[in-house]
PDB file of C-alpha atoms in Angstrom:
ATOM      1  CA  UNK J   1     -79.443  44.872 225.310  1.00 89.00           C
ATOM      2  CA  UNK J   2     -80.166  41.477 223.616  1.00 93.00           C
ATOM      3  CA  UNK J   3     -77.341  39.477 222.504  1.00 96.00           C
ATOM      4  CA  UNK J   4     -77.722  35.930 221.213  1.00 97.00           C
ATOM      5  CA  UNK J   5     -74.404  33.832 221.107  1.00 97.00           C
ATOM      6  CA  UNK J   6     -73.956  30.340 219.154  1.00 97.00           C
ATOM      7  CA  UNK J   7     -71.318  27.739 220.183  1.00 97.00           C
ATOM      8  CA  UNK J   8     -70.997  24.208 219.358  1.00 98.00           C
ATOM      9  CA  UNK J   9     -70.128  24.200 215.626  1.00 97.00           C
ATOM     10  CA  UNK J  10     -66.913  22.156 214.129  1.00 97.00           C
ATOM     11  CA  UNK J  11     -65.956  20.021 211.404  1.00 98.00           C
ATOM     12  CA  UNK J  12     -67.097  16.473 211.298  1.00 98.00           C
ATOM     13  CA  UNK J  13     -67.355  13.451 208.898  1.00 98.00           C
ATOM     14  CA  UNK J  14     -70.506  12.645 207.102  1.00 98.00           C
ATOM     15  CA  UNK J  15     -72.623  10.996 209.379  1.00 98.00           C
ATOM     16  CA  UNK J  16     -71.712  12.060 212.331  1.00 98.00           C
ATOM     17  CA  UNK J  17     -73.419  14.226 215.077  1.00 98.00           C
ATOM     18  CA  UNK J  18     -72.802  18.165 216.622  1.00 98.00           C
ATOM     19  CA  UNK J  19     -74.699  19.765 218.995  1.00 98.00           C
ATOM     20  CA  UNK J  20     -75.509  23.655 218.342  1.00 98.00           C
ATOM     21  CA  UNK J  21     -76.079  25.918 221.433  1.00 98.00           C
ATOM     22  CA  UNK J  22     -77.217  29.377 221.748  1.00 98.00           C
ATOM     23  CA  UNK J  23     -77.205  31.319 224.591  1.00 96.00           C
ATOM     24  CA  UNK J  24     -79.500  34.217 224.508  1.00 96.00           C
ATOM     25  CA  UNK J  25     -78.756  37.463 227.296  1.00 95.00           C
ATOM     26  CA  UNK J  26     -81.056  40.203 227.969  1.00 94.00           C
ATOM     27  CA  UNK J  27     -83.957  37.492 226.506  1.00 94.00           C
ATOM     28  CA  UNK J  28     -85.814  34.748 227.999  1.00 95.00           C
ATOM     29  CA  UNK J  29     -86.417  31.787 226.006  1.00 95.00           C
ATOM     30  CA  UNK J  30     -89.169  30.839 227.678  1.00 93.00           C
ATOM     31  CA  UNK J  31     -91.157  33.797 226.518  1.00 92.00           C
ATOM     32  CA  UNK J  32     -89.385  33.665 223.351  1.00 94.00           C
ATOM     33  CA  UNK J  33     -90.110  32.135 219.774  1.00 94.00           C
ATOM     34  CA  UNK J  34     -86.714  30.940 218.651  1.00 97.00           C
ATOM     35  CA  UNK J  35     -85.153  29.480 215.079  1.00 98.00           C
ATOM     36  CA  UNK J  36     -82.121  28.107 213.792  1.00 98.00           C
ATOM     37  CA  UNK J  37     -81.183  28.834 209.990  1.00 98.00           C
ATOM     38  CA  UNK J  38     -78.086  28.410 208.019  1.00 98.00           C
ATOM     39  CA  UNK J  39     -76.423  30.402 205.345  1.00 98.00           C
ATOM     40  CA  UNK J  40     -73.866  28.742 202.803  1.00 95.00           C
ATOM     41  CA  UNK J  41     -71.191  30.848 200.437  1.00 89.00           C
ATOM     42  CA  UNK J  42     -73.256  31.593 197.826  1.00 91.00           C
ATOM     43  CA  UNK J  43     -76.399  30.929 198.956  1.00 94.00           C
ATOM     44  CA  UNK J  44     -79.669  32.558 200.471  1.00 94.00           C
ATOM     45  CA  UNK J  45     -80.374  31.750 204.366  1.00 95.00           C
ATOM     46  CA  UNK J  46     -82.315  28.905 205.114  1.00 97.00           C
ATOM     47  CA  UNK J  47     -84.771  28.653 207.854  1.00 97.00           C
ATOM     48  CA  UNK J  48     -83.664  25.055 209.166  1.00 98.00           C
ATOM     49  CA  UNK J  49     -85.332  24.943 212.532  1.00 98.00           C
ATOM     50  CA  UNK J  50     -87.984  26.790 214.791  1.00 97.00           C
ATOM     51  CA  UNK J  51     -89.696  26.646 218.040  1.00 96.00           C
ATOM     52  CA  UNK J  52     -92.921  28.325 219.543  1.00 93.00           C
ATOM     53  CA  UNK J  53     -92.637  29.658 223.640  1.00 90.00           C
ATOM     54  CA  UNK J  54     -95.031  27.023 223.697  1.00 89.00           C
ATOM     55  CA  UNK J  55     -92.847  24.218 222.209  1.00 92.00           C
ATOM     56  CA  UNK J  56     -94.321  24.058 219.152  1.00 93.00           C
ATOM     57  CA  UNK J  57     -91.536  22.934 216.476  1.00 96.00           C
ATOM     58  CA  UNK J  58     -91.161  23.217 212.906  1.00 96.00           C
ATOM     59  CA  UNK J  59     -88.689  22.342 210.279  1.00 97.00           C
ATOM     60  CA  UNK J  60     -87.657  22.337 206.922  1.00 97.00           C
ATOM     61  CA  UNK J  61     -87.969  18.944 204.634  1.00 97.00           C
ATOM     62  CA  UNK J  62     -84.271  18.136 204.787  1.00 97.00           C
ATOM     63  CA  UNK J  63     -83.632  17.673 207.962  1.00 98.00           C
ATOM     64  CA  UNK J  64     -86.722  16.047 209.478  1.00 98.00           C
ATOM     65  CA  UNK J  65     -85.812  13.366 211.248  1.00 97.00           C
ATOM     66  CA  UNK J  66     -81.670  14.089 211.616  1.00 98.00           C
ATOM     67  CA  UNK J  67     -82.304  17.685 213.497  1.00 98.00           C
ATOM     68  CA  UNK J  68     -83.945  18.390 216.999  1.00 98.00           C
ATOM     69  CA  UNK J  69     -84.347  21.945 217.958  1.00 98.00           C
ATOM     70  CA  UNK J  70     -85.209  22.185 222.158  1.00 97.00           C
ATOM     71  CA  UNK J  71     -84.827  24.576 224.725  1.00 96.00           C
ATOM     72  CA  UNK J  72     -83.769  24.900 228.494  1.00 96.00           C
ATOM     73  CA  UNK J  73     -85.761  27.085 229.945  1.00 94.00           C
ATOM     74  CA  UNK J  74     -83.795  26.839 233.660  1.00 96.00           C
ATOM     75  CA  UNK J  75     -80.610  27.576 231.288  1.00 96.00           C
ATOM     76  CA  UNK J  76     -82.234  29.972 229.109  1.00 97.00           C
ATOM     77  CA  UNK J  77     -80.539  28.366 225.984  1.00 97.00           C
ATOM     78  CA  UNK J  78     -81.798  27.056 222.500  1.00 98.00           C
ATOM     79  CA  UNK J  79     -80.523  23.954 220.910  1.00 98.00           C
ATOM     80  CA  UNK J  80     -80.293  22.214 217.950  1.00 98.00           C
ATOM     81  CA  UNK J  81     -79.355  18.349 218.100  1.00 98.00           C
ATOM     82  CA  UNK J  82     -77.896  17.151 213.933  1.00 98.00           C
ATOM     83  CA  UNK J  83     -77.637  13.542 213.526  1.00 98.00           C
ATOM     84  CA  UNK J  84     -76.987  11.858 210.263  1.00 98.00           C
ATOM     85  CA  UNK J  85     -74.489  15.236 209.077  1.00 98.00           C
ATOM     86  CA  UNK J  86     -74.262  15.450 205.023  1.00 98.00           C
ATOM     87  CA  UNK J  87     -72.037  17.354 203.293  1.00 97.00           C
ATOM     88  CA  UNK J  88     -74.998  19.507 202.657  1.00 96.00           C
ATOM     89  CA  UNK J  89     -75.322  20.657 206.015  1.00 97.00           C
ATOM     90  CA  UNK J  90     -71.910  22.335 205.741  1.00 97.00           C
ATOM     91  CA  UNK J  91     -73.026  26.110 206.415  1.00 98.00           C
ATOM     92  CA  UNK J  92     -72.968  29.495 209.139  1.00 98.00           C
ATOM     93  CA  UNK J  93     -75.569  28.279 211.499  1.00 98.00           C
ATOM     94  CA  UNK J  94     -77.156  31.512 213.076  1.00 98.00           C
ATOM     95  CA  UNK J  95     -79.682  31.516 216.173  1.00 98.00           C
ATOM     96  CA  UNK J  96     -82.789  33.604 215.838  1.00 97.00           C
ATOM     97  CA  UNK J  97     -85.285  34.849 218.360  1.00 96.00           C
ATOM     98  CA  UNK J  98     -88.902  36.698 218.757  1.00 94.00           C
ATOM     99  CA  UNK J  99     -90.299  37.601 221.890  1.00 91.00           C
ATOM    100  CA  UNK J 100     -93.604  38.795 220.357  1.00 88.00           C
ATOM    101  CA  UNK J 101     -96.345  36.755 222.472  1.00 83.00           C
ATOM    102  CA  UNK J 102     -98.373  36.904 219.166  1.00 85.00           C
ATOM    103  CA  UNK J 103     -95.948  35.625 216.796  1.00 84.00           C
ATOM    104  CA  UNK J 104     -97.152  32.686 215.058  1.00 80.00           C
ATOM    105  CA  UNK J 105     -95.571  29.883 213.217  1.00 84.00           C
ATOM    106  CA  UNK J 106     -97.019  31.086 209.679  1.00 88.00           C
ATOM    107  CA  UNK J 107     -94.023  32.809 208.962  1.00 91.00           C
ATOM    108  CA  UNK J 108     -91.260  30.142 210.697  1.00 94.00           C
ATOM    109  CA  UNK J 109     -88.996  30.490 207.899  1.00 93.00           C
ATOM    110  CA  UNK J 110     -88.976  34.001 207.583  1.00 94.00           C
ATOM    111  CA  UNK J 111     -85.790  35.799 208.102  1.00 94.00           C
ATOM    112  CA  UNK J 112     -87.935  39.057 209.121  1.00 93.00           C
ATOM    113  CA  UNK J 113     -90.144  37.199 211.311  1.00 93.00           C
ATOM    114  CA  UNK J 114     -87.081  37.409 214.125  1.00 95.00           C
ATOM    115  CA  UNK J 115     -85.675  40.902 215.699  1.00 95.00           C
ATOM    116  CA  UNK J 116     -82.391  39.439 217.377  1.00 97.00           C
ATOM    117  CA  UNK J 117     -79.871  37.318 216.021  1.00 97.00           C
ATOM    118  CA  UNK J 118     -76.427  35.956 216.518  1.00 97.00           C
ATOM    119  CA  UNK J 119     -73.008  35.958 215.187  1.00 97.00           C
ATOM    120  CA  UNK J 120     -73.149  32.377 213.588  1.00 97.00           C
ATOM    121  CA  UNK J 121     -71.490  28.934 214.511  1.00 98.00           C
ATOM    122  CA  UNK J 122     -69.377  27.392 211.254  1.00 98.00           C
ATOM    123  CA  UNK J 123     -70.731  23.555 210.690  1.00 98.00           C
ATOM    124  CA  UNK J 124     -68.502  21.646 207.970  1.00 98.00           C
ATOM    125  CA  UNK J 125     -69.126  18.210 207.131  1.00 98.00           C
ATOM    126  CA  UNK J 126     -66.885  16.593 204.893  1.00 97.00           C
TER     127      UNK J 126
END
């Protein structure tokens, strides 16, 4: 049984920094491609983050440069550094994960490109 669980989220001021965690079970994520996206009230999921087992990383426009995704393979957890926080940002931030060794990153952003996912961390910047 795979569960995937997120900690890390809070409230913070604009400009500041968080640190999302998510700690797959039942999954390693070193044979894993894994993804971070973010849902707001009202809004479709976005893809915000992903990485490849072999460290490949992709992400969308708006955060290049403020987010790092990274893993741990020795802790078997995902990450995903924010730096620079806008009010923007302010969303459910769900982990996803693939351990197909085939997937590819052509579909990164896909919601149906990932067959386990996790109960969401709340980010609010204000």
């Amino acid at each position: 049984h795979v569960q995937l669980v997120e900690s890390g989220g809070g409230s913070v001021q604009a400009g500041g920094s968080l640190r999302l965690s998510c700690a797959p079970s039942g999954l390693p994520v070193s044979d894993s491609s894994m993804a971070w996206f973010r849902q707001s009230p009202g809004k479709e999921p976005e893809a915000v983050a992903a990485i490849r087992r072999d460290d490949l990383t992709a992400y969308t426009d708006s955060v290049k440069g403020r987010f790092t995704i990274s893993k741990d393979n020795a802790e078997n957890s995902l990450f995903l550094q924010m730096s620079n926080l806008k009010p923007e940002d302010t969303a459910m931030y769900y982990c996803a994960a693939d351990p197909d060794p085939t997937w590819s990153f052509v579909g990164w952003a896909l919601e149906d490109e990932y067959n386990y996912w996790g109960q969401g961390t709340q980010v609010t910047v204000s």
